[in-house]
Structures are given as structure tokens and as C-alpha cells.
């Protein structure tokens, strides 16, 4: 990566790159073809404190790192900045700070990743911390070599066109409507049915109505065997597909995330199918932990951290 970056840096040109030049500029700098899903997976739950700890000590609340809104009932799915979260500084290690954050919010119904169990929320928090820690070295290297005003940074920070904003919206949908991209009617119908019977003109009304139907039917289908009954048959397929589904670039043709959840649910369920059902396997046994472990070990190559570090550097130093 170092060599690639140096070569790129030396070859940088003055004029701002045009949109169609960005894919080439990014790939020549060694960024992966799955740059957008890789980066969004790693930034969606970042906080100001995390940014200060892992990347830039003087980052502010105007940090420009877009994140998925922790309030899953809000009409605003994606926030323009990572929020200040308020870790308990009485804890020294990052691990206990993260653990405390999960524990003290565990009974907030519409916050974070509601359908994860407490154990899964902890696993998720620690997994993200590991990804950030892994990107620290690459960040420092990039900081030494790259000009934040480079063409590369213009492309990397153009989140409306490079896929990052779309992928963040997709993650928000997956958190709000578990299984929505699974392609399985048994999971998606519950959301579509309640969306159809709903007046989408006011966010408040639609949110309240939809949520009522959503929660009850989700739990019903979950308990009734959406999970256990089909477990044996689909487990290996799901386990093997999960890593792929999480890190594959998606085509968002014709999907406009400015629309409301209700207006978009059908399109998301039909056009963005990736067969993933992240919430389909709970950590309730050593056997299911194996599924999680497989997912949490990803990514297995350095390119992910390089992608992440590049995004963080260019965004945090954007001029
Ligand atoms: C943050 O620190 C960097 C150097 O580490 C400095 O160049 C920059 O001006 C600082 N930014 C703010 C907002 O203080
Ligand atoms: C709080 O959350 C935990 C974990 O999900 C749950 O077991 C417990 O019943 C909840 N308690 C209340 C008072 O809602």
C-alpha cells in the first residue's frame, strides 16, 4: 500500500477530478472495489470520542463522518456527523467504556440495534473497536503521505456519489427492518403489509403505526420458527453468505433514499436483496457463536483497513 500511495501522491494533478474519473483514481490508489460497503460497515456506529481515540485527537462534533442514526424511529436515517456519546471516563479501557455504553442503554427500545440481544450488542461494539484499532496504523501512514486536497481525497469524500451515503441508508434499513434484504417473503411481508396499510404523509403517524405492526409480527414469526425450524437447512448457506453480503457493493439504481421508510420498503425488499439476515442467528449457544465469530473475524485482509483509514483521513481533514 505504501508504494501505491507514494506513486499516486507524486502523480497527483491540480484540477478537481470529474465524477467519472473517480473510480480509476480510487482503484489506482489501491482502494478496494468494495470501498463503500467496507467503509460504511466500519463507520456506521462511530462516535466523536472514538474518532478522537483512534484517529484525530482534536476532532469536533462537526467531524463530517456520517453515521446511522441511533434513534431508529427518526425520519433522519443517516446523520451528517458522528455524535458525542458520553462514555464513562471513570473506565480506562475502551472495552469497559463500550460495555458500559451498551449496558446502560439496554432497555431503550428504539435505540441502537434494537433486535440484537445485550450479548450481541456487546459483541458488535467490541468488533467495531477492533476494526478501528486495526486501521490506526494505516491512518498514520496516510497522514504522513497524503494531501487532503488531493484528487484522491475529493473522490473519497464525495459520499453522495461514491456509494457511502447509499450504503449507510441500506444499513439503517437492515437495522430497522431485520431481514428486509433477505429475499424471503416470510420475513419481508410483515413490513410490506404494515407499510401498505399506512398513510405515509406524516412521519409521526406512519412511524407509530408501522412500529406496532412490525414489532408484534416480527417477534411472532421469529418465535414461530423463522429461526429454529429453518436453522439446519439455511445455517451453512447463511454463514457462508454473510461475509459476502456485508461487503459487496450494491447497485442502487432508481432508489432515492430521500423518500420515507414507508415509501421505500418495497423497493428495498425487492431490489436490494443480498440474502442476508444478520439478525437470524442469535448468540445463544456455542454453535451459533461460531456463526457470529465467522462474521466478526472479517475482514480478513488489510484492504479493509486501508479503505477505512483513507476515508477517515480525507474526511477528517477535508478543507
Ligand atoms: C488539530 O490538530 C492538527 C495537528 O495535529 C492541526 O493541524 C489542526 O489545526 C488542529 N485542528 C483544530 C481544529 O484544532
Ligand atoms: C431490560 O433489558 C433486558 C435485556 O434485553 C431484559 O432482559 C429486561 O427484561 C429488560 N428490563 C426491563 C425492565 O425492561
Tab-separated table of C-alpha atoms and ligand atoms in Angstrom:
chain	number	residue	atom	x	y	z
A	1	UNK	CA	0.000	0.000	0.000
A	2	UNK	CA	2.806	2.346	0.844
A	3	UNK	CA	4.282	2.086	-2.635
A	4	UNK	CA	0.929	2.558	-4.302
A	5	UNK	CA	0.247	5.643	-2.255
A	6	UNK	CA	3.613	7.253	-2.876
A	7	UNK	CA	3.288	6.706	-6.599
A	8	UNK	CA	-0.193	8.091	-6.524
A	9	UNK	CA	0.815	11.071	-4.481
A	10	UNK	CA	3.608	12.020	-6.834
A	11	UNK	CA	1.286	11.749	-9.799
A	12	UNK	CA	-1.447	13.951	-8.361
A	13	UNK	CA	-2.801	16.661	-10.641
A	14	UNK	CA	-4.158	20.084	-9.818
A	15	UNK	CA	-7.633	20.240	-11.379
A	16	UNK	CA	-10.527	18.717	-9.437
A	17	UNK	CA	-11.394	15.264	-10.755
A	18	UNK	CA	-14.646	14.756	-12.566
A	19	UNK	CA	-17.105	12.144	-11.372
A	20	UNK	CA	-16.213	9.568	-13.982
A	21	UNK	CA	-12.534	9.823	-13.127
A	22	UNK	CA	-13.040	8.805	-9.506
A	23	UNK	CA	-13.344	5.023	-9.918
A	24	UNK	CA	-9.989	4.967	-11.709
A	25	UNK	CA	-8.319	7.361	-9.267
A	26	UNK	CA	-9.525	5.322	-6.307
A	27	UNK	CA	-8.514	1.979	-7.727
A	28	UNK	CA	-5.088	3.264	-8.756
A	29	UNK	CA	-4.547	4.377	-5.164
A	30	UNK	CA	-5.142	0.804	-4.047
A	31	UNK	CA	-8.668	1.228	-2.674
A	32	UNK	CA	-10.852	-1.850	-2.983
A	33	UNK	CA	-13.775	-2.310	-5.382
A	34	UNK	CA	-15.913	-2.709	-2.265
A	35	UNK	CA	-14.764	0.573	-0.799
A	36	UNK	CA	-18.266	1.870	0.011
A	37	UNK	CA	-19.700	-1.182	1.825
A	38	UNK	CA	-16.378	-1.780	3.598
A	39	UNK	CA	-16.197	1.780	4.881
A	40	UNK	CA	-19.858	2.090	5.841
A	41	UNK	CA	-19.762	-1.156	7.782
A	42	UNK	CA	-16.940	0.338	9.839
A	43	UNK	CA	-18.204	3.892	10.375
A	44	UNK	CA	-21.936	3.428	10.968
A	45	UNK	CA	-21.632	3.444	14.765
A	46	UNK	CA	-18.637	5.768	15.256
A	47	UNK	CA	-18.775	8.471	17.923
A	48	UNK	CA	-16.784	11.673	18.400
A	49	UNK	CA	-14.937	10.020	21.273
A	50	UNK	CA	-13.990	7.026	19.088
A	51	UNK	CA	-12.687	9.346	16.392
A	52	UNK	CA	-10.574	11.201	18.951
A	53	UNK	CA	-9.245	7.978	20.424
A	54	UNK	CA	-8.380	6.148	17.215
A	55	UNK	CA	-7.820	8.806	14.601
A	56	UNK	CA	-7.776	12.512	15.365
A	57	UNK	CA	-7.403	13.770	18.953
A	58	UNK	CA	-8.914	17.179	18.248
A	59	UNK	CA	-11.947	16.060	16.206
A	60	UNK	CA	-15.089	18.065	16.930
A	61	UNK	CA	-18.812	17.462	16.705
A	62	UNK	CA	-18.565	18.871	13.183
A	63	UNK	CA	-16.455	15.926	12.101
A	64	UNK	CA	-18.117	15.129	8.763
A	65	UNK	CA	-18.179	11.374	9.447
A	66	UNK	CA	-21.700	10.245	8.510
A	67	UNK	CA	-23.264	7.633	10.797
A	68	UNK	CA	-26.510	5.695	11.123
A	69	UNK	CA	-28.901	7.478	13.485
A	70	UNK	CA	-29.106	5.599	16.797
A	71	UNK	CA	-32.722	6.731	17.084
A	72	UNK	CA	-34.304	4.154	14.799
A	73	UNK	CA	-37.679	5.907	14.781
A	74	UNK	CA	-36.306	9.121	13.385
A	75	UNK	CA	-37.124	10.075	9.816
A	76	UNK	CA	-33.452	11.022	9.512
A	77	UNK	CA	-31.768	7.658	8.916
A	78	UNK	CA	-28.255	8.941	8.435
A	79	UNK	CA	-26.637	11.737	10.438
A	80	UNK	CA	-24.043	14.053	8.842
A	81	UNK	CA	-21.651	13.697	11.801
A	82	UNK	CA	-20.639	11.063	14.333
A	83	UNK	CA	-22.335	12.063	17.617
A	84	UNK	CA	-20.825	12.748	21.024
A	85	UNK	CA	-21.908	9.708	23.046
A	86	UNK	CA	-20.644	10.300	26.578
A	87	UNK	CA	-18.508	7.333	27.569
A	88	UNK	CA	-17.912	6.962	31.293
A	89	UNK	CA	-14.360	8.219	31.691
A	90	UNK	CA	-14.023	6.527	35.053
A	91	UNK	CA	-13.227	3.476	32.929
A	92	UNK	CA	-9.774	3.433	31.470
A	93	UNK	CA	-10.024	0.751	28.823
A	94	UNK	CA	-12.017	1.173	25.657
A	95	UNK	CA	-13.595	-2.232	26.256
A	96	UNK	CA	-15.250	-1.274	29.537
A	97	UNK	CA	-16.359	2.083	28.135
A	98	UNK	CA	-18.097	0.237	25.285
A	99	UNK	CA	-19.535	-2.371	27.605
A	100	UNK	CA	-20.952	0.326	29.871
A	101	UNK	CA	-22.498	2.147	26.918
A	102	UNK	CA	-24.371	-0.989	25.876
A	103	UNK	CA	-25.445	-1.894	29.383
A	104	UNK	CA	-26.792	1.475	30.366
A	105	UNK	CA	-28.842	1.711	27.169
A	106	UNK	CA	-30.031	-1.872	27.061
A	107	UNK	CA	-33.624	-1.051	27.895
A	108	UNK	CA	-34.039	1.742	25.358
A	109	UNK	CA	-36.442	0.227	22.891
A	110	UNK	CA	-35.809	2.231	19.738
A	111	UNK	CA	-32.150	2.920	20.067
A	112	UNK	CA	-29.023	1.430	18.525
A	113	UNK	CA	-29.605	-2.027	17.102
A	114	UNK	CA	-32.838	-2.946	18.873
A	115	UNK	CA	-33.097	-6.508	17.629
A	116	UNK	CA	-29.706	-7.510	18.931
A	117	UNK	CA	-29.610	-9.115	22.370
A	118	UNK	CA	-27.423	-7.482	25.001
A	119	UNK	CA	-24.701	-10.006	24.298
A	120	UNK	CA	-24.868	-9.267	20.589
A	121	UNK	CA	-24.712	-5.523	21.209
A	122	UNK	CA	-21.560	-6.048	23.220
A	123	UNK	CA	-20.080	-8.281	20.517
A	124	UNK	CA	-20.886	-5.633	17.914
A	125	UNK	CA	-19.313	-2.812	19.942
A	126	UNK	CA	-16.112	-4.768	20.505
A	127	UNK	CA	-15.987	-5.808	16.872
A	128	UNK	CA	-16.171	-2.202	15.719
A	129	UNK	CA	-13.454	-1.186	18.184
A	130	UNK	CA	-11.251	-3.887	16.729
A	131	UNK	CA	-11.765	-2.585	13.182
A	132	UNK	CA	-10.898	0.976	14.247
A	133	UNK	CA	-7.835	-0.189	16.093
A	134	UNK	CA	-6.709	-2.139	13.048
A	135	UNK	CA	-6.999	0.980	10.873
A	136	UNK	CA	-4.894	3.206	13.147
A	137	UNK	CA	-1.547	2.254	11.614
A	138	UNK	CA	-2.731	2.864	8.057
A	139	UNK	CA	-4.238	6.167	9.133
A	140	UNK	CA	-0.916	7.389	10.478
A	141	UNK	CA	0.843	6.343	7.308
A	142	UNK	CA	-1.692	8.125	5.105
A	143	UNK	CA	-1.494	11.205	7.322
A	144	UNK	CA	2.219	11.429	6.573
A	145	UNK	CA	1.885	10.953	2.846
A	146	UNK	CA	-1.347	12.274	1.506
A	147	UNK	CA	-2.527	15.801	0.820
A	148	UNK	CA	-6.144	16.246	1.964
A	149	UNK	CA	-6.625	18.466	-1.071
A	150	UNK	CA	-5.590	15.690	-3.455
A	151	UNK	CA	-7.857	14.325	-6.184
A	152	UNK	CA	-7.955	11.083	-4.274
A	153	UNK	CA	-9.450	12.806	-1.242
A	154	UNK	CA	-12.008	14.642	-3.404
A	155	UNK	CA	-13.232	11.285	-4.662
A	156	UNK	CA	-13.132	9.552	-1.285
A	157	UNK	CA	-15.105	12.328	0.441
A	158	UNK	CA	-17.775	12.559	-2.259
A	159	UNK	CA	-20.175	10.361	-0.277
A	160	UNK	CA	-23.193	11.224	-2.413
A	161	UNK	CA	-21.575	9.762	-5.483
A	162	UNK	CA	-19.159	7.132	-4.209
A	163	UNK	CA	-21.824	4.915	-2.652
A	164	UNK	CA	-21.188	5.622	1.013
A	165	UNK	CA	-24.408	7.521	1.665
A	166	UNK	CA	-26.447	4.847	-0.103
A	167	UNK	CA	-24.788	2.032	1.813
A	168	UNK	CA	-25.351	3.827	5.127
A	169	UNK	CA	-29.033	4.097	4.304
A	170	UNK	CA	-29.036	0.402	3.493
A	171	UNK	CA	-27.512	-0.440	6.880
A	172	UNK	CA	-30.158	1.731	8.541
A	173	UNK	CA	-32.875	-0.272	6.762
A	174	UNK	CA	-31.315	-3.563	7.830
A	175	UNK	CA	-31.202	-2.406	11.440
A	176	UNK	CA	-34.752	-1.072	11.414
A	177	UNK	CA	-36.266	-3.981	9.492
A	178	UNK	CA	-34.231	-7.116	10.198
A	179	UNK	CA	-34.220	-9.454	7.212
A	180	UNK	CA	-35.516	-6.790	4.801
A	181	UNK	CA	-32.863	-7.717	2.208
A	182	UNK	CA	-33.106	-11.455	2.827
A	183	UNK	CA	-35.325	-12.016	-0.203
A	184	UNK	CA	-37.552	-14.198	1.984
A	185	UNK	CA	-41.247	-13.346	1.886
A	186	UNK	CA	-41.669	-14.810	5.343
A	187	UNK	CA	-39.509	-12.007	6.689
A	188	UNK	CA	-40.248	-9.129	4.338
A	189	UNK	CA	-44.044	-9.433	4.117
A	190	UNK	CA	-44.552	-8.261	7.688
A	191	UNK	CA	-43.014	-4.895	6.838
A	192	UNK	CA	-44.701	-4.526	3.472
A	193	UNK	CA	-48.124	-5.365	4.829
A	194	UNK	CA	-47.957	-2.746	7.537
A	195	UNK	CA	-46.429	-0.221	5.160
A	196	UNK	CA	-49.270	-0.682	2.656
A	197	UNK	CA	-51.963	-0.105	5.205
A	198	UNK	CA	-50.365	3.112	6.280
A	199	UNK	CA	-50.736	6.725	5.307
A	200	UNK	CA	-47.241	7.921	4.613
A	201	UNK	CA	-47.969	11.625	4.619
A	202	UNK	CA	-46.888	12.221	8.186
A	203	UNK	CA	-43.822	10.633	9.619
A	204	UNK	CA	-45.223	10.530	13.106
A	205	UNK	CA	-48.311	8.590	12.203
A	206	UNK	CA	-46.533	6.196	9.909
A	207	UNK	CA	-43.817	5.517	12.422
A	208	UNK	CA	-46.193	4.751	15.213
A	209	UNK	CA	-48.477	2.538	13.149
A	210	UNK	CA	-45.719	0.733	11.360
A	211	UNK	CA	-43.806	0.026	14.516
A	212	UNK	CA	-46.781	-1.526	16.229
A	213	UNK	CA	-47.336	-3.959	13.403
A	214	UNK	CA	-43.678	-4.507	12.892
A	215	UNK	CA	-42.739	-5.472	16.361
A	216	UNK	CA	-45.570	-7.859	17.005
A	217	UNK	CA	-45.258	-9.660	13.712
A	218	UNK	CA	-41.505	-9.802	13.805
A	219	UNK	CA	-41.441	-11.483	17.162
A	220	UNK	CA	-44.244	-13.811	16.151
A	221	UNK	CA	-42.505	-15.024	13.036
A	222	UNK	CA	-39.239	-15.228	14.872
A	223	UNK	CA	-40.600	-17.363	17.670
A	224	UNK	CA	-42.719	-19.442	15.352
A	225	UNK	CA	-39.683	-20.843	13.665
A	226	UNK	CA	-38.472	-18.278	11.160
A	227	UNK	CA	-35.376	-19.126	13.066
A	228	UNK	CA	-35.200	-22.550	14.694
A	229	UNK	CA	-37.187	-24.540	12.175
A	230	UNK	CA	-35.197	-23.381	9.218
A	231	UNK	CA	-31.958	-23.272	11.104
A	232	UNK	CA	-30.401	-26.515	9.965
A	233	UNK	CA	-31.310	-26.048	6.351
A	234	UNK	CA	-30.167	-22.498	5.968
A	235	UNK	CA	-27.435	-22.183	8.531
A	236	UNK	CA	-24.429	-23.070	6.449
A	237	UNK	CA	-25.660	-21.069	3.496
A	238	UNK	CA	-26.264	-18.053	5.718
A	239	UNK	CA	-22.966	-18.433	7.467
A	240	UNK	CA	-21.066	-18.569	4.234
A	241	UNK	CA	-23.041	-15.798	2.607
A	242	UNK	CA	-22.962	-13.311	5.487
A	243	UNK	CA	-19.413	-12.059	4.951
A	244	UNK	CA	-20.018	-11.700	1.235
A	245	UNK	CA	-23.331	-9.945	1.703
A	246	UNK	CA	-21.890	-7.474	4.144
A	247	UNK	CA	-19.049	-6.371	1.992
A	248	UNK	CA	-20.395	-6.482	-1.511
A	249	UNK	CA	-21.155	-3.331	-3.427
A	250	UNK	CA	-24.827	-2.978	-4.186
A	251	UNK	CA	-26.401	-1.294	-7.212
A	252	UNK	CA	-28.863	1.316	-6.061
A	253	UNK	CA	-30.348	2.131	-9.451
A	254	UNK	CA	-33.577	4.028	-9.058
A	255	UNK	CA	-33.557	4.030	-5.249
A	256	UNK	CA	-33.885	7.502	-3.804
A	257	UNK	CA	-33.140	7.488	-0.098
A	258	UNK	CA	-34.651	10.951	0.320
A	259	UNK	CA	-38.007	9.168	0.410
A	260	UNK	CA	-39.525	7.928	3.669
A	261	UNK	CA	-39.126	4.386	5.001
A	262	UNK	CA	-42.679	3.524	4.076
A	263	UNK	CA	-42.244	4.743	0.529
A	264	UNK	CA	-39.027	2.769	0.139
A	265	UNK	CA	-39.655	-0.527	1.923
A	266	UNK	CA	-40.989	-2.366	-1.105
A	267	UNK	CA	-38.104	-1.302	-3.332
A	268	UNK	CA	-35.519	-2.143	-0.700
A	269	UNK	CA	-37.047	-5.586	-0.164
A	270	UNK	CA	-37.249	-6.317	-3.881
A	271	UNK	CA	-34.276	-4.576	-5.444
A	272	UNK	CA	-31.589	-4.769	-2.773
A	273	UNK	CA	-31.780	-8.476	-1.992
A	274	UNK	CA	-28.461	-9.797	-0.723
A	275	UNK	CA	-29.871	-12.843	1.094
A	276	UNK	CA	-28.506	-11.563	4.368
A	277	UNK	CA	-30.370	-11.965	7.595
A	278	UNK	CA	-27.923	-10.701	10.127
A	279	UNK	CA	-30.353	-10.977	12.989
A	280	UNK	CA	-31.304	-14.528	12.065
A	281	UNK	CA	-28.862	-16.252	14.372
A	282	UNK	CA	-28.681	-15.207	17.957
A	283	UNK	CA	-25.772	-15.873	20.254
A	284	UNK	CA	-27.499	-18.471	22.348
A	285	UNK	CA	-25.164	-21.426	22.041
A	286	UNK	CA	-21.568	-22.232	21.278
A	287	UNK	CA	-22.732	-23.439	17.893
A	288	UNK	CA	-24.377	-20.135	16.955
A	289	UNK	CA	-21.415	-18.247	18.308
A	290	UNK	CA	-19.467	-19.929	15.544
A	291	UNK	CA	-21.651	-18.122	13.009
A	292	UNK	CA	-21.007	-14.819	14.712
A	293	UNK	CA	-17.350	-15.466	15.111
A	294	UNK	CA	-17.019	-16.095	11.421
A	295	UNK	CA	-18.668	-12.768	10.692
A	296	UNK	CA	-16.765	-10.843	13.365
A	297	UNK	CA	-13.424	-12.049	12.116
A	298	UNK	CA	-13.977	-10.209	8.898
A	299	UNK	CA	-12.449	-8.640	7.073
A	300	UNK	CA	-9.509	-10.906	6.737
A	301	UNK	CA	-7.347	-8.653	4.656
A	302	UNK	CA	-5.633	-5.329	5.036
A	303	UNK	CA	-7.542	-3.668	2.210
A	304	UNK	CA	-10.491	-3.070	4.503
A	305	UNK	CA	-8.430	-1.085	6.973
A	306	UNK	CA	-6.735	0.828	4.198
A	307	UNK	CA	-10.153	1.794	2.772
A	308	UNK	CA	-11.348	2.845	6.211
A	309	UNK	CA	-8.196	4.778	7.089
A	310	UNK	CA	-8.303	6.588	3.752
A	311	UNK	CA	-11.894	7.649	4.272
A	312	UNK	CA	-11.240	8.795	7.829
A	313	UNK	CA	-8.168	10.795	6.857
A	314	UNK	CA	-9.728	12.553	3.883
A	315	UNK	CA	-12.984	13.318	5.703
A	316	UNK	CA	-11.476	14.492	8.973
A	317	UNK	CA	-9.057	16.782	7.163
A	318	UNK	CA	-11.416	17.955	4.456
A	319	UNK	CA	-10.828	21.605	3.638
B	1	LIG	C1	-5.902	19.555	15.068
B	1	LIG	O1	-4.553	19.118	15.124
B	1	LIG	C2	-3.828	19.259	13.908
B	1	LIG	C3	-2.431	18.743	14.119
B	1	LIG	O2	-2.411	17.567	14.815
B	1	LIG	C4	-3.789	20.704	13.480
B	1	LIG	O3	-3.143	20.804	12.231
B	1	LIG	C5	-5.206	21.250	13.375
B	1	LIG	O4	-5.172	22.622	13.101
B	1	LIG	C6	-5.986	21.004	14.657
B	1	LIG	N1	-7.367	21.380	14.433
B	1	LIG	C7	-8.056	22.047	15.325
B	1	LIG	C8	-9.495	22.315	14.983
B	1	LIG	O5	-7.588	22.437	16.374
B	2	LIG	C1	-34.049	-4.773	30.059
B	2	LIG	O1	-33.368	-5.454	29.017
B	2	LIG	C2	-33.012	-6.781	29.319
B	2	LIG	C3	-32.170	-7.320	28.204
B	2	LIG	O2	-32.826	-7.247	26.971
B	2	LIG	C4	-34.269	-7.613	29.541
B	2	LIG	O3	-33.922	-8.940	29.888
B	2	LIG	C5	-35.066	-6.976	30.692
B	2	LIG	O4	-36.281	-7.657	30.811
B	2	LIG	C6	-35.318	-5.503	30.402
B	2	LIG	N1	-35.901	-4.915	31.601
B	2	LIG	C7	-36.899	-4.073	31.546
B	2	LIG	C8	-37.312	-3.503	32.878
B	2	LIG	O5	-37.457	-3.759	30.505
